[in-house]
Coordinates of C-alpha atoms and ligand atoms in Angstrom, one line a residue:
X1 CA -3.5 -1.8 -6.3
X2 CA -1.4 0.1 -4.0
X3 CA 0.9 -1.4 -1.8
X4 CA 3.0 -1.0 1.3
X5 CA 5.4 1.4 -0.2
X6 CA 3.0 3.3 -2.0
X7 CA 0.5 3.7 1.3
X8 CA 3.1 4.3 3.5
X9 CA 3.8 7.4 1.4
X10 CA 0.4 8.1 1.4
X11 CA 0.8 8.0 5.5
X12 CA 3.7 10.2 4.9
X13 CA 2.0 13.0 3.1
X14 CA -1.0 12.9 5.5
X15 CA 0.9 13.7 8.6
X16 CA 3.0 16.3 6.9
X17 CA -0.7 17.9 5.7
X18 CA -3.1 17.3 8.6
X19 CA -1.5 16.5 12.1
X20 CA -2.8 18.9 14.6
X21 CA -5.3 19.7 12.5
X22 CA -9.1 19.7 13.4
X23 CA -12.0 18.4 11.8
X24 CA -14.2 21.4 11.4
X25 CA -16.6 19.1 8.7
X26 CA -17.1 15.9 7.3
X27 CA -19.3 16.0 3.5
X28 CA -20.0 12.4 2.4
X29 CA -21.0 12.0 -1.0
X30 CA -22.2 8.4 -1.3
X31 CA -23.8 5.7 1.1
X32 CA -21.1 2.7 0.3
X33 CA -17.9 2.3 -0.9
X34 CA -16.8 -1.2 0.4
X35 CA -18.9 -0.9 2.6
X36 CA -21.8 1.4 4.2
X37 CA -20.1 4.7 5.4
X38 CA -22.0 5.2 8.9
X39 CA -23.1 8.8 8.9
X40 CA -23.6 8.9 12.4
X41 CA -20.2 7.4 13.6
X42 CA -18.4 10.3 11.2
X43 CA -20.1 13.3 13.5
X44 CA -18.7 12.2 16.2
X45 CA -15.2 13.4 14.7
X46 CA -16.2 16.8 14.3
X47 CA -14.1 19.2 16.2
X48 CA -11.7 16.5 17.4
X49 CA -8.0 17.0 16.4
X50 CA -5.8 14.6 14.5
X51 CA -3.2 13.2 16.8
X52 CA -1.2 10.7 15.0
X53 CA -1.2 8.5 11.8
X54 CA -0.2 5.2 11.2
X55 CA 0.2 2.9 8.8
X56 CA -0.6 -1.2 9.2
X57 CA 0.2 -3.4 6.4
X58 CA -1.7 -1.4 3.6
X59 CA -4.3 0.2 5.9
X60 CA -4.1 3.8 7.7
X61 CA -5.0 4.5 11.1
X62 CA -5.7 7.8 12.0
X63 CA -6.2 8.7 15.6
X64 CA -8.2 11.8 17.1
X65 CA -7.9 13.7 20.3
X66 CA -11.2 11.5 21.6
X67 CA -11.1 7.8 22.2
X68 CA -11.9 7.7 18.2
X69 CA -9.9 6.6 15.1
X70 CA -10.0 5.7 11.8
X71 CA -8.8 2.7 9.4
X72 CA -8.7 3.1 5.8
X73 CA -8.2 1.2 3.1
X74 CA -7.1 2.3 -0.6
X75 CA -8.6 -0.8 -2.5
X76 CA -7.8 -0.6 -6.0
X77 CA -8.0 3.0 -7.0
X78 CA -8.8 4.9 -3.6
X79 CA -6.4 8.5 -3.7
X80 CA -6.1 11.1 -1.5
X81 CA -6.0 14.9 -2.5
X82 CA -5.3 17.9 -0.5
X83 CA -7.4 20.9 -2.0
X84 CA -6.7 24.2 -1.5
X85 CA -7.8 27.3 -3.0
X86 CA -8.8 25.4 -5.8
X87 CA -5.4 23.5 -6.1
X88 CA -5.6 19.8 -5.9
X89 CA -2.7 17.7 -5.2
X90 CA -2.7 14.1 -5.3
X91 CA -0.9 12.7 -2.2
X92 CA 0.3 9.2 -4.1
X93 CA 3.0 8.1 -5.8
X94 CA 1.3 9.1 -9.0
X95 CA 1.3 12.8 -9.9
X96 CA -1.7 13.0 -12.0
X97 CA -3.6 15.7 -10.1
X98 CA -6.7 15.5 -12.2
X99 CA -9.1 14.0 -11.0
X100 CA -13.4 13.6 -11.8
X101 CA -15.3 14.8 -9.1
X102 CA -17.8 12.6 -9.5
X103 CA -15.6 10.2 -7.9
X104 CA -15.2 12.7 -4.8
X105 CA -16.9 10.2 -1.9
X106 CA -15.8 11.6 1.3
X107 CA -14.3 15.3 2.0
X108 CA -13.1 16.3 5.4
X109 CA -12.8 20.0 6.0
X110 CA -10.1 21.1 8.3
X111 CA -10.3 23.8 10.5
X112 CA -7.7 26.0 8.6
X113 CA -10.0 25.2 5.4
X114 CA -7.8 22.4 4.0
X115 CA -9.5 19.8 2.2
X116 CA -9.1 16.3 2.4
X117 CA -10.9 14.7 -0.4
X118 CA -10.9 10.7 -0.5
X119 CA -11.6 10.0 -4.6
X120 CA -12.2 6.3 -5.4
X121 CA -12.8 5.6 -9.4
X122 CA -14.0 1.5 -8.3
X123 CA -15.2 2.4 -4.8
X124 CA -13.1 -0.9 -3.5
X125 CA -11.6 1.3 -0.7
X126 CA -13.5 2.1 2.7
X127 CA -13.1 4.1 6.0
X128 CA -14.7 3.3 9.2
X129 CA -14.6 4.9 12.1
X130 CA -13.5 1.9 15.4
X131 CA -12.8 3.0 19.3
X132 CA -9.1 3.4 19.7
X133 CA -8.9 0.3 21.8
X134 CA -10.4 -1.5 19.3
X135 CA -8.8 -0.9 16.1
X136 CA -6.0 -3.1 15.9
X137 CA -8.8 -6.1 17.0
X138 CA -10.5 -5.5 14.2
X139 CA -11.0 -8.5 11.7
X140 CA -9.5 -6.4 9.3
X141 CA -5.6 -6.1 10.5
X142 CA -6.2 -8.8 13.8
X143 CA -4.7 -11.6 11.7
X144 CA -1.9 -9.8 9.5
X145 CA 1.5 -11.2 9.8
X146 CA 4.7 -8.4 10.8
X147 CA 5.6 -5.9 8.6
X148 CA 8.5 -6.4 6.6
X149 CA 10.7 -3.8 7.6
X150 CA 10.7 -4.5 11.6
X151 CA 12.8 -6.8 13.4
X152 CA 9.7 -9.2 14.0
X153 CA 10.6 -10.6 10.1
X154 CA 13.3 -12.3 10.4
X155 CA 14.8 -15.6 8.9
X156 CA 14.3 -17.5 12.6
X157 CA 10.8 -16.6 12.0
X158 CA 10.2 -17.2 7.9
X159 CA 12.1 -20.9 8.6
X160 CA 9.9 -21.1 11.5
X161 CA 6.5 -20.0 9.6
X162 CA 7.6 -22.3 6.4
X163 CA 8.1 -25.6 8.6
X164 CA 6.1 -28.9 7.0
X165 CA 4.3 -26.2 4.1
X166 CA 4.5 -27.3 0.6
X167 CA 2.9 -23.9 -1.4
X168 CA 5.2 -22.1 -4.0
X169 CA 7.3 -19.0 -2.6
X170 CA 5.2 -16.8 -4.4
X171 CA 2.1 -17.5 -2.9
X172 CA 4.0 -17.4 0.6
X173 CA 4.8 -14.0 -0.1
X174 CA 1.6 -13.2 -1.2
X175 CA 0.1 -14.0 1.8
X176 CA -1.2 -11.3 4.6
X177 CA -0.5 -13.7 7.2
X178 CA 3.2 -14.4 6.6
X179 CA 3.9 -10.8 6.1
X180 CA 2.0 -7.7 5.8
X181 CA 1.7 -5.2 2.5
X182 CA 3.2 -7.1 -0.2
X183 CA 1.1 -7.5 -3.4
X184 CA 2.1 -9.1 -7.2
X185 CA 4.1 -6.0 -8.3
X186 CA 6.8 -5.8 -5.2
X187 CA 6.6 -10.1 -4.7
X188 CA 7.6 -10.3 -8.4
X189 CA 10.2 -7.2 -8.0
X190 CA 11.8 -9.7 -4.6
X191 CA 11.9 -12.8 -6.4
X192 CA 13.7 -11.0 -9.2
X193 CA 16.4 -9.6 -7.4
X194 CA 16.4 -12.9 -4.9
X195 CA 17.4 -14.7 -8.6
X196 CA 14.1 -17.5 -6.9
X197 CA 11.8 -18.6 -9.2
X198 CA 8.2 -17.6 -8.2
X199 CA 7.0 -21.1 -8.6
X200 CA 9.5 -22.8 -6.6
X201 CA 8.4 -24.7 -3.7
X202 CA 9.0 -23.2 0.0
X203 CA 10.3 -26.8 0.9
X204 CA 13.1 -26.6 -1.5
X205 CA 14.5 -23.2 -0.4
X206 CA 17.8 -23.0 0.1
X207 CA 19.0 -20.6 3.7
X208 CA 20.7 -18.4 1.6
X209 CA 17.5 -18.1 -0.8
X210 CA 15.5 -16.8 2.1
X211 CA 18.3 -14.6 3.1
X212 CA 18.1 -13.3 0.2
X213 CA 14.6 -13.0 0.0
X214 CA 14.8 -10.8 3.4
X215 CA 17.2 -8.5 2.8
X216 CA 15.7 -7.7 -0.7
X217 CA 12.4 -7.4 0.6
X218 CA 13.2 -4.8 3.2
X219 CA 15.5 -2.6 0.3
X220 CA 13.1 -2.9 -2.2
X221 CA 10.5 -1.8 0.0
X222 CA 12.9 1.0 1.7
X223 CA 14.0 2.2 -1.6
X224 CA 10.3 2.7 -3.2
X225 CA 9.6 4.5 -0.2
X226 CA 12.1 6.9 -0.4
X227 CA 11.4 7.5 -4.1
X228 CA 7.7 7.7 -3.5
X229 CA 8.0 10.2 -0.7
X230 CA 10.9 12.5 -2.8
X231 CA 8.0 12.6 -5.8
X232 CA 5.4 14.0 -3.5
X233 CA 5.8 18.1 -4.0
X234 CA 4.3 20.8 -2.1
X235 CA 1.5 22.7 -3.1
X236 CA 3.5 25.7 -3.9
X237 CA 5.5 23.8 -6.0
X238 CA 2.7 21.7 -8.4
X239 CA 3.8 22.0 -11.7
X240 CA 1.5 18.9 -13.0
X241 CA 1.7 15.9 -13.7
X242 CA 4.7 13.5 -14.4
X243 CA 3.0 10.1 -15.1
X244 CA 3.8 6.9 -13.1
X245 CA 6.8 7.3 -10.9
X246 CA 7.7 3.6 -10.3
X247 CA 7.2 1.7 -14.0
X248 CA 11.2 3.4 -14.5
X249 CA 12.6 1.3 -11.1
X250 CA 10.7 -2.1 -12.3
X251 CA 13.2 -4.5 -13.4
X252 CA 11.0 -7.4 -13.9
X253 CA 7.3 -6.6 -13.6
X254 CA 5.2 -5.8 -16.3
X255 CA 8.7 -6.6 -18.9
X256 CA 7.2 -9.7 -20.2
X257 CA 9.4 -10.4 -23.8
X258 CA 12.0 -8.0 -22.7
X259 CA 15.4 -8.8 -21.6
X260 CA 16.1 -9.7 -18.6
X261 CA 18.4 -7.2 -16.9
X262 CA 21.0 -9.8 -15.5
X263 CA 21.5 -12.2 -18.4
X264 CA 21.4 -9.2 -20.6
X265 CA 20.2 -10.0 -24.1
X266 CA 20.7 -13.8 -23.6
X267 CA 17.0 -15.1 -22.1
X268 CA 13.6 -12.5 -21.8
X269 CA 11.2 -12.2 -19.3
X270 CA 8.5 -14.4 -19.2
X271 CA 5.1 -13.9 -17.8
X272 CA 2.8 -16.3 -16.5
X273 CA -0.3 -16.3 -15.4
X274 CA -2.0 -18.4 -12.2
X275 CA -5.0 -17.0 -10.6
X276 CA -5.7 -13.7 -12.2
X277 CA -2.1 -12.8 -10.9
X278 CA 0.8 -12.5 -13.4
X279 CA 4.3 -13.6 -12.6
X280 CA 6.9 -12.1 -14.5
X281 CA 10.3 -13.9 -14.0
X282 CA 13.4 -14.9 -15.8
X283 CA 13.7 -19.0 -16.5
X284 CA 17.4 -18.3 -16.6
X285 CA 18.7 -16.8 -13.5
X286 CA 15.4 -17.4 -11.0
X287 CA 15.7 -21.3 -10.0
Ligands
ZN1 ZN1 17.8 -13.6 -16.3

C-alpha cells in the first residue's frame, strides 16, 4: 500500500505533467471503485484548468480553475500513468510501465491530448469530486493528525499527544490521528533506525527515544522522497522497467531471518505478526 513518500512522489509527477493543463474529457470505465464514481459531478470539470496539487497525508488534492477539486486516494494498488502517443509511463515509485487495461477505470484527457489514466488492479482507491471549501472538512482527511515533515510534529507535541496512553509505539505510529501517512513498511523502517522496539510501550519511552523517533521519521521520509522522485524519468527517456526501487534502501522490513545490519552477523531479524500487520525488528538493538 503506498505511503506518504511514495504519494507524495506521485503529487510530484502530476504537477510536473498536468498543471495548467485543461480537462478537455473525462472517460470512466466502471461505476465503483471504493466507492460510486458520480458521473455527473466529473462533467462539471470539463474545460476547467488544473491550478494546483496537493498532497494530505496519503491523499491528493487537485484543485481546478472553478470552485471544484478533487481527493484521491491510491488504496492498495491504485497508479497513475501518463499516456502519450501510445507511451505509458507509470508515475510511482515503481517502474513497471505495463499495465492491463482492463484495469484502466478513469482516463482524463487533457487539452494538449495527454492522458491521465487512473489503473486500480483491487479497486480499493477512489476519487470524488468535493467544493474547494469543503475538501479539507471532509470525513476523509478532517481528523488526520500533522504531517511529519512540518513543524506542527514536534516532540512538545508527541509528549503532549502520549500523556496517560498505554498502547505500544508501533501502534502509535500507526495511527492517522497522531501523524499522517505512515503505514507498516516506513513505521518498521523508524523504529529500526530509532534502535525502539515496536512493541514497547509509549509510557516507557525514554525523551531521547522520541527524539529519535522524530528526527528519523522526517529523514526517512525525506530521503524516500528524494529517491522516489530521482526514479521517475521523462517520457523521452523510458527505457522500461527497473523493478521495485525501494526493497534496496530497506534495512529492516521484509528481512525476516537476515542479519540485522547493526549487530552484523551476531542476532537476525525477526518478524512478528499482530493484526494482519508484520513487525520486523531486531531483539538485540531495538529495546
Ligand atoms: Zn540488531
Amino acid at each position: 500500500m503506498p505511503e506518504l513518500p511514495e504519494v507524495e512522489v506521485v503529487k510530484r509527477s502530476l504537477k510536473r505533467g498536468i498543471i495548467n493543463l485543461s480537462i478537455k474529457k473525462v472517460i470512466i470505465k466502471t461505476n465503483k471503485l471504493r466507492y460510486i464514481l458520480d458521473k455527473n459531478k466529473f462533467r462539471l470539470i470539463k474545460n476547467k484548468k488544473i491550478t494546483e496539487i496537493r498532497r494530505r497525508s496519503k491523499y491528493i488534492i487537485i484543485f481546478f480553475s472553478s470552485n471544484l477539486s478533487m481527493l484521491i486516494h491510491l488504496g492498495m494498488t491504485g497508479k497513475f500513468f501518463f499516456r502519450k502517443k501510445n507511451v505509458s509511463l507509470n508515475l510511482s515509485f515503481y517502474h513497471n510501465n505495463q499495465k492491463e487495461k482492463k484495469h484502466d477505470h478513469v482516463i482524463f484527457i487533457f487539452n494538449n491530448n495527454l492522458r491521465l489514466i487512473f489503473n486500480d488492479v483491487r479497486k480499493f482507491g477512489f476519487i470524488k469530486i468535493f467544493q474547494k471549501s469543503n475538501v479539507y472538512e471532509s470525513s476523509h482527511i478532517k481528523n488526520i493528525g500533522p504531517e511529519p515533515l512540518s513543524k506542527n510534529f514536534t516532540a512538545k507535541y508527541f509528549k503532549n499527544f502520549i500523556k496517560n496512553k498505554n498502547r505500544s509505539i508501533k501502534d502509535l505510529l500507526m495511527d492517522q490521528k497522531f501523524v499522517a501517512g505512515l503505514g507498516n513498511i516506513y513505521v518498521n523502517e523508524i523504529l529500526f533506525a530509532s534502535g525502539v522496539n515496536p512493541f514497547k510501550k509509549i509510557n516507557k519511552l525514554k525523551n531521547y527515544d522520541i527524539f529519535k523517533i522524530l528526527s528519523n521519521t522526517k529523514s526517512i521520509l525525506k530521503k524516500s522522497i528524494k529517491l522516489g522522485g530521482s526514479s521517475i524519468r521523462d517520457f523521452i527517456n523510458i527505457s522500461g522497467s527497473k523493478g521495485n526501487f525501494q526493497v534496496d534502501n530497506f534495512k529492516v522490513y521484509s528481512r525476516s531471518g537476515l542479519h540485522c545490519f547493526r549487530c552484523n552477523d551476531k542476532s537476525v531479524i525477526k518478524r512478528n505478526r499482530i493484526a494482519n500487520r508484520s513487525s520486523f525488528y531486531c531483539e538485540k538493538c531495538q529495546k
